[in-house]
mmCIF file of C-alpha atoms in Angstrom:
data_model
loop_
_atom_site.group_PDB
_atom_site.id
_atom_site.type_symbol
_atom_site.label_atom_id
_atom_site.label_comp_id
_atom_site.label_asym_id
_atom_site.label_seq_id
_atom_site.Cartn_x
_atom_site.Cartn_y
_atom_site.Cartn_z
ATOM 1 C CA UNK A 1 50.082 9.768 5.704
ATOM 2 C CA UNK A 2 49.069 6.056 4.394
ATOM 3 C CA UNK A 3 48.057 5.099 8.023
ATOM 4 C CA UNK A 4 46.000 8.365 8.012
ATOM 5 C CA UNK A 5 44.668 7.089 4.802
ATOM 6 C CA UNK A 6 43.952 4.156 5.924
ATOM 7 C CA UNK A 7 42.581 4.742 9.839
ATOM 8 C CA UNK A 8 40.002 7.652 7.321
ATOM 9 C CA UNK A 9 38.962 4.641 4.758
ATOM 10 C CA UNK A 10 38.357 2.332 7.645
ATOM 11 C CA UNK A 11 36.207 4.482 9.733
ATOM 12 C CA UNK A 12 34.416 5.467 6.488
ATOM 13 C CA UNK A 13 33.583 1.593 5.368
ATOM 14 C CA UNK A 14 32.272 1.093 9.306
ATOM 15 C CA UNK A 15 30.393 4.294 9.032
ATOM 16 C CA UNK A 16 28.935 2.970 6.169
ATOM 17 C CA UNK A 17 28.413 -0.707 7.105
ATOM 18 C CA UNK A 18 26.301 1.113 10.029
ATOM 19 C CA UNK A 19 24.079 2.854 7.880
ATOM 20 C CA UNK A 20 23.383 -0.130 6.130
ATOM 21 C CA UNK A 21 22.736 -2.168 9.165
ATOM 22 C CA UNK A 22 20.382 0.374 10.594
ATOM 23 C CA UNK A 23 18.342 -0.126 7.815
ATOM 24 C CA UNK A 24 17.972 -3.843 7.860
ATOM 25 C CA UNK A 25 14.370 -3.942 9.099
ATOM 26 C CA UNK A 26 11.651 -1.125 8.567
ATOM 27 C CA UNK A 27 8.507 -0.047 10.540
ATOM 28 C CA UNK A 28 6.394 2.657 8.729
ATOM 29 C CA UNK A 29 2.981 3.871 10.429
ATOM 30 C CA UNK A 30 0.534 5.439 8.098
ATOM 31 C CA UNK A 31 -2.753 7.618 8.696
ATOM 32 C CA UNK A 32 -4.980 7.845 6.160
ATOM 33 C CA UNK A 33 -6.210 11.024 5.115
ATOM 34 C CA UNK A 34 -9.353 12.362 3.311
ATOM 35 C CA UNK A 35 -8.989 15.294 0.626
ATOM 36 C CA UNK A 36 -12.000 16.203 -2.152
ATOM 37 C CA UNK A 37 -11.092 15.924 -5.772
ATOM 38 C CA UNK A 38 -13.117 18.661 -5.932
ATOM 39 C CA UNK A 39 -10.646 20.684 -3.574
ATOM 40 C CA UNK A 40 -8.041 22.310 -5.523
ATOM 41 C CA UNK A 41 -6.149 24.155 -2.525
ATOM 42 C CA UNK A 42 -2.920 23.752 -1.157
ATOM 43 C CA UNK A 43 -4.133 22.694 2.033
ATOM 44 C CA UNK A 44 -3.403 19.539 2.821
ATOM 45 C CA UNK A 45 -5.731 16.646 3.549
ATOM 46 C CA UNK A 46 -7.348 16.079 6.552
ATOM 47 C CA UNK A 47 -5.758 13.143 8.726
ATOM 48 C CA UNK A 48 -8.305 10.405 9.565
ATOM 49 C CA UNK A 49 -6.654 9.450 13.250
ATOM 50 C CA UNK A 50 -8.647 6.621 13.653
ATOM 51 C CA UNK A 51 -7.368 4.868 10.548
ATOM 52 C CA UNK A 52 -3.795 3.674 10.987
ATOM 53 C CA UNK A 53 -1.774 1.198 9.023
ATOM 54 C CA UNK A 54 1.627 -0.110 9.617
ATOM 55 C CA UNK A 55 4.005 -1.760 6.823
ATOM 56 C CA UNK A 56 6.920 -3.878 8.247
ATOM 57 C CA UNK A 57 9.670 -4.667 5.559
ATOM 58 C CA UNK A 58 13.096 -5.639 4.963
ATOM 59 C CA UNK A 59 15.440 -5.297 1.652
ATOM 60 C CA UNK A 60 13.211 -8.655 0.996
ATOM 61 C CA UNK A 61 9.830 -8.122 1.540
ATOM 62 C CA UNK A 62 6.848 -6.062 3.132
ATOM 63 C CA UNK A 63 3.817 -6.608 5.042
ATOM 64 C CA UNK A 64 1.258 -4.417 5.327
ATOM 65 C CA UNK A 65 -1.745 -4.101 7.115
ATOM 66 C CA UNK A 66 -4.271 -1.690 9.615
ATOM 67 C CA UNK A 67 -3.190 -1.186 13.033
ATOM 68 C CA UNK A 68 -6.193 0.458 14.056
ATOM 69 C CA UNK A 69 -9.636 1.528 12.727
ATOM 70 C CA UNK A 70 -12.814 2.535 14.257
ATOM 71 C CA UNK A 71 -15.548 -0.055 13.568
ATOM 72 C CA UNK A 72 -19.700 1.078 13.168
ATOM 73 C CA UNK A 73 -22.534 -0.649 14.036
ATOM 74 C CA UNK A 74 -23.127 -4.312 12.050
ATOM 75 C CA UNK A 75 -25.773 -2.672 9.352
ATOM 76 C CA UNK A 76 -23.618 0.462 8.324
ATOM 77 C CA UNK A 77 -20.765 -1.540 7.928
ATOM 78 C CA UNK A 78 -22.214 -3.895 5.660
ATOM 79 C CA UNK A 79 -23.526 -0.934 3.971
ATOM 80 C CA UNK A 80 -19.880 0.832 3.756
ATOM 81 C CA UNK A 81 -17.979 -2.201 2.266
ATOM 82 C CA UNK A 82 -21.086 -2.641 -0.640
ATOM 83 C CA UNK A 83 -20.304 1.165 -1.218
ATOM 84 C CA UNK A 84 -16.450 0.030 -1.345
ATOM 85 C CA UNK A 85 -17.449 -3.022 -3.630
ATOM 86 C CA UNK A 86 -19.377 -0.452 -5.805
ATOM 87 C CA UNK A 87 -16.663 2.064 -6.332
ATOM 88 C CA UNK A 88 -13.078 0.059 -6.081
ATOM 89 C CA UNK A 89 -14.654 -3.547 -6.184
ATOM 90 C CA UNK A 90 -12.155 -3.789 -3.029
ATOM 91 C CA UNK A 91 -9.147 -2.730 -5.228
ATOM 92 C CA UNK A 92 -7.992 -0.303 -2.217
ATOM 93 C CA UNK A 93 -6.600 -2.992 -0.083
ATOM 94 C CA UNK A 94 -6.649 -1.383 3.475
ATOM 95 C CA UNK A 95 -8.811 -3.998 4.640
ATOM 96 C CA UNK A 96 -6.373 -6.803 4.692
ATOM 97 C CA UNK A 97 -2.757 -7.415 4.681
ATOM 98 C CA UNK A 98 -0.794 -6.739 1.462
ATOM 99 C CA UNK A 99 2.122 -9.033 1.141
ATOM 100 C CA UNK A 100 5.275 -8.505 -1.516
ATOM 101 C CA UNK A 101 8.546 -10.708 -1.378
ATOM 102 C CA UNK A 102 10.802 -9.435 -4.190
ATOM 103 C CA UNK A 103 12.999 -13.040 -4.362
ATOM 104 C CA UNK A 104 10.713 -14.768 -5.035
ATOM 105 C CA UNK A 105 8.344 -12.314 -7.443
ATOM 106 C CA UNK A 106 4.948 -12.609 -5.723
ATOM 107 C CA UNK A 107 2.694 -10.181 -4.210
ATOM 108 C CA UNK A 108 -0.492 -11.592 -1.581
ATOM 109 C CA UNK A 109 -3.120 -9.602 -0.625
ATOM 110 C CA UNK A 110 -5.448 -11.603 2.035
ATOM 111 C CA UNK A 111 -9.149 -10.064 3.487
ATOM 112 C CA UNK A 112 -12.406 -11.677 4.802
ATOM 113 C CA UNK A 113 -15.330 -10.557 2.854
ATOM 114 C CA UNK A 114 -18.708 -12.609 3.859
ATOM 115 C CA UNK A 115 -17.198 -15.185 6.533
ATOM 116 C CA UNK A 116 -14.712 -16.785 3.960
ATOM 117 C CA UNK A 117 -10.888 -15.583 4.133
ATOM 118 C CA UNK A 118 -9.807 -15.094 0.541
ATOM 119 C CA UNK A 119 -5.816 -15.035 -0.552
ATOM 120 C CA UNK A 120 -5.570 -13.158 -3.764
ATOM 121 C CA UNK A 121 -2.561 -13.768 -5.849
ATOM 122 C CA UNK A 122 -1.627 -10.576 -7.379
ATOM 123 C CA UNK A 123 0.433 -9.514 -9.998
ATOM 124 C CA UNK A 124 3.749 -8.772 -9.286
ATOM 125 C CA UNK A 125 4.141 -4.944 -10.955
ATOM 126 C CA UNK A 126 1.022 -3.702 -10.632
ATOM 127 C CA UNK A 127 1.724 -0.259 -11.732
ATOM 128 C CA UNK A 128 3.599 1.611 -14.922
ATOM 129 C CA UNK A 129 4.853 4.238 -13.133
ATOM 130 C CA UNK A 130 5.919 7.792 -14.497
ATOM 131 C CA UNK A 131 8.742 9.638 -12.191
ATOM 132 C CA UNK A 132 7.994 13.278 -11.998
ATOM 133 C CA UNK A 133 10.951 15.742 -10.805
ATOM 134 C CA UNK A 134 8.397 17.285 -8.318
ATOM 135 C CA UNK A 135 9.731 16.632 -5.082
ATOM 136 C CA UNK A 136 8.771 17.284 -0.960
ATOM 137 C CA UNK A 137 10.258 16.037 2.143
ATOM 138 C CA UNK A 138 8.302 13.998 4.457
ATOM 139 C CA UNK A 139 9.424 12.906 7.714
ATOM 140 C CA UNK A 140 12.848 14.695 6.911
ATOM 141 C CA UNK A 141 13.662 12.825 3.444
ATOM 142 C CA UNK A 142 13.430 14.064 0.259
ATOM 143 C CA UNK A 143 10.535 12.381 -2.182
ATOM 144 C CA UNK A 144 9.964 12.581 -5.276
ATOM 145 C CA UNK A 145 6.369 12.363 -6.846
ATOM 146 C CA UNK A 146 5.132 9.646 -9.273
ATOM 147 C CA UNK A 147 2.728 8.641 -10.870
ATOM 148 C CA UNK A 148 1.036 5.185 -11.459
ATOM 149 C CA UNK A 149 -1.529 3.749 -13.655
ATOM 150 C CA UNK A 150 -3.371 -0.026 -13.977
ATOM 151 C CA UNK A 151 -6.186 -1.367 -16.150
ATOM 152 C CA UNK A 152 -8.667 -3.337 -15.285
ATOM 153 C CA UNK A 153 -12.401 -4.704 -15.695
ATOM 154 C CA UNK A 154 -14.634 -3.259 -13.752
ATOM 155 C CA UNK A 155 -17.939 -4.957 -13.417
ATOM 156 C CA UNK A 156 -20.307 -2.268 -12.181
ATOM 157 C CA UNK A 157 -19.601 0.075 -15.601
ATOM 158 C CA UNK A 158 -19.196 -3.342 -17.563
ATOM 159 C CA UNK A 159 -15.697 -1.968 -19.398
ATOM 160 C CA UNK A 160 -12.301 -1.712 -18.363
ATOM 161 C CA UNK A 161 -11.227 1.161 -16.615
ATOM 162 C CA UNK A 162 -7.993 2.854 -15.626
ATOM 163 C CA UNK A 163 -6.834 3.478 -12.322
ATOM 164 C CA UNK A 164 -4.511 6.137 -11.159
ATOM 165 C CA UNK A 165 -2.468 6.362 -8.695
ATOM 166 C CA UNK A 166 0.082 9.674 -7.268
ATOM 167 C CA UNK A 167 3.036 8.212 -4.827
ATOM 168 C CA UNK A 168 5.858 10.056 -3.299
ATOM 169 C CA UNK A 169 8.840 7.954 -2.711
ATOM 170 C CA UNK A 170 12.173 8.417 -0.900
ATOM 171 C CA UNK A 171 15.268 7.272 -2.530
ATOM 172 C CA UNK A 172 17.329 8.215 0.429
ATOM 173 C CA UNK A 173 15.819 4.558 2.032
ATOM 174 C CA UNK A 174 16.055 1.963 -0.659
ATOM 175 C CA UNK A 175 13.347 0.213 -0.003
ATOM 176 C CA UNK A 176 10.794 -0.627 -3.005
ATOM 177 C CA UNK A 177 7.678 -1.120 -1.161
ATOM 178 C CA UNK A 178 5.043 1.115 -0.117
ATOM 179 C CA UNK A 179 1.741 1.360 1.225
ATOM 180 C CA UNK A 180 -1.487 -0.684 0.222
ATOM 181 C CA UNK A 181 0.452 -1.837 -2.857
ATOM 182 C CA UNK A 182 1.602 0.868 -3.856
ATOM 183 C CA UNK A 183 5.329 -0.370 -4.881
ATOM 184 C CA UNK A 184 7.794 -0.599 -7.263
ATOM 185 C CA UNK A 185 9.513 2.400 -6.815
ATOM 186 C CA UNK A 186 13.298 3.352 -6.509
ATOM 187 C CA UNK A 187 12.565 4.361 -2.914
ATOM 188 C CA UNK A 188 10.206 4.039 -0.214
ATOM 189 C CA UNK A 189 6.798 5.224 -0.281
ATOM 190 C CA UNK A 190 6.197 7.728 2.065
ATOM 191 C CA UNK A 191 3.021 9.177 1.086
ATOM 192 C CA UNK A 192 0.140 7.525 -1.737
ATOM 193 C CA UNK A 193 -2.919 8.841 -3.099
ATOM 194 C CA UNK A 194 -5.621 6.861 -5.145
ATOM 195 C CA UNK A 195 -8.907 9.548 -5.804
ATOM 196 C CA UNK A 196 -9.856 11.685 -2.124
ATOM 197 C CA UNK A 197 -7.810 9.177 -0.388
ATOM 198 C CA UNK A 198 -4.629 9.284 0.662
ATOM 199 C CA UNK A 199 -1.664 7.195 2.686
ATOM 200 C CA UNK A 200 0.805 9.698 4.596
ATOM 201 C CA UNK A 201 3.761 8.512 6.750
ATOM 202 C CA UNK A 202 3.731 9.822 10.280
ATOM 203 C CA UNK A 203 6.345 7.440 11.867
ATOM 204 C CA UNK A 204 9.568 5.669 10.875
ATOM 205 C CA UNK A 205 11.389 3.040 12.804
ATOM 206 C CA UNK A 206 15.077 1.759 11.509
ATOM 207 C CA UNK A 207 15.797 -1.399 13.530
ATOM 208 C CA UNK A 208 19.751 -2.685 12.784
ATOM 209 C CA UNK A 209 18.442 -6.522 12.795
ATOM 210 C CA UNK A 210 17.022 -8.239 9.804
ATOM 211 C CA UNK A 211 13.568 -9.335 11.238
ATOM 212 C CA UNK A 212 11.577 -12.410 8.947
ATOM 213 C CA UNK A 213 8.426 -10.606 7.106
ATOM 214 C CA UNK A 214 5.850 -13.656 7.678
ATOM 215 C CA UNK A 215 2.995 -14.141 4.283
ATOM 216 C CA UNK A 216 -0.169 -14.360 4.981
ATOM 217 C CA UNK A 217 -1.087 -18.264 4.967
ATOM 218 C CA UNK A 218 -4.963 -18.493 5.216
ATOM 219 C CA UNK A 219 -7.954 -18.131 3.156
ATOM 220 C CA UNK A 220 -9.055 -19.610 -0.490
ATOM 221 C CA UNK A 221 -6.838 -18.637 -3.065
ATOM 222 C CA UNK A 222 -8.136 -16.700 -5.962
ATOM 223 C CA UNK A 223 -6.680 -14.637 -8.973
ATOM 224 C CA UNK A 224 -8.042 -10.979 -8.601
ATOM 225 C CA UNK A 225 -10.505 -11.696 -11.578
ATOM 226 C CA UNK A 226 -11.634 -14.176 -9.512
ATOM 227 C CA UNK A 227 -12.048 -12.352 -6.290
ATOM 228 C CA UNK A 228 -13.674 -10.008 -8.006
ATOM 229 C CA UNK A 229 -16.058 -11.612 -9.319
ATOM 230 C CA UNK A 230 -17.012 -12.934 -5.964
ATOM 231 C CA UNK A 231 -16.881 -9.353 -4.774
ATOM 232 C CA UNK A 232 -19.376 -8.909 -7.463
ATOM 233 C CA UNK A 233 -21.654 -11.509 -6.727
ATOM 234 C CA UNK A 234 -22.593 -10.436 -3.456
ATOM 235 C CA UNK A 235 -22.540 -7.192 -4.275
ATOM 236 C CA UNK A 236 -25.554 -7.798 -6.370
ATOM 237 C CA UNK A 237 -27.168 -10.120 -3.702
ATOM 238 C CA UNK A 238 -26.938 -6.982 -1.630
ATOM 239 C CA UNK A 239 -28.678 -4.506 -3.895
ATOM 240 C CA UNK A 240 -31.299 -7.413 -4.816
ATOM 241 C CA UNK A 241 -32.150 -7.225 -1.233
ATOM 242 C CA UNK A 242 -32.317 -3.484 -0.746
#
């Protein structure tokens, strides 16, 4: 009976150990989606295939960033990212890489806006987050809904302005990273909404080796006041022009 015991506990720890090594590196691919506010249905939102993100992460840190998105002509994409500068003043981060490293507490988010590469320092929790006992399986694991919230000055209304965010997050892989910078949780993010926007998880990769999550390393570093008040600036050299 004890070497039963014991041959049971044994394969139970390795069984375990597995699981845990399985998990050592992550590779999450995202499609954004497009849903109205206005839309109150239970459909859900329609995929954008042509925008895909990936976030690579360890128990350490994460790394996310677009994998592929169509690109228009020269003149309407100017005109797009003025519309983003207008709206978000950039805040929605698909554009560049998001970088988090939970040892040492800091969170990077790089981009290139008007030929210069800027390298944002962020703050480390972004969001208060609510957890909500809604909950929905995506790719197979249970999530659970939250719901996140940041102020901020936002220089086309001239006042500060709250921003909120819904997340679903799967405990099942601890992981406290998510999409665009939308982290924190006591899971993985699996799916992220910000407005008619949203983040959804189509793929998940477990590798069992512990692969380095590089930072981004280029570009002029800047608090996020200060980036946005460059976003700012030539967002009204723009309009002056037009």
């Amino acid at each position: 009976m004890k070497l039963l015991f014991l041959s049971l506990f044994a394969l139970l720890v390795s069984l375990t150990a597995c699981c845990q090594v399985e998990r050592n590196t992550i590779e999450v691919i995202y499609t954004k989606a497009y849903k109205s506010v206005m839309n109150s249905s239970d459909n859900p939102p329609r995929l954008l295939e042509d925008q895909k993100f990936r976030l690579f992460c360890n128990p350490v840190a994460s790394r996310f960033e677009t994998i592929r998105s169509t690109m228009i002509g020269d003149d309407n994409t100017i005109r797009y990212k003025v519309e983003q500068f207008a709206r978000f003043l950039y805040r929605d981060n698909s554009h560049g890489i998001t970088y988090k490293n939970r040892q040492e507490r800091r969170k990077l988010y790089q981009t290139e806006i008007a030929d210069n590469i800027f390298l944002v320092k962020e703050k480390y929790n972004q969001y208060k987050w609510k957890l909500k006992n809604d909950r929905k399986k995506i790719l197979g694991y249970r999530c659970y809904k939250a719901v996140g919230s940041y102020r901020e000055y936002n220089h086309i209304f001239k006042r500060v302005v709250t921003i909120n965010v819904t997340a679903w997050y799967a405990p099942g892989v601890p992981f406290s990273f998510g999409p665009s910078g939308y982290d924190g949780l006591p899971g993985l993010v699996l799916e992220a909404s910000r407005g008619q926007f949203h983040f959804i998880a189509t793929k998940i990769t477990f590798s069992p080796k512990e692969t380095m999550v590089m930072p981004p390393d280029k570009g002029i570093e800047v608090s996020r006041k200060e980036f946005n008040d460059v976003i700012y600036e030539i967002y009204q050299k723009h309009t002056r022009k037009h």
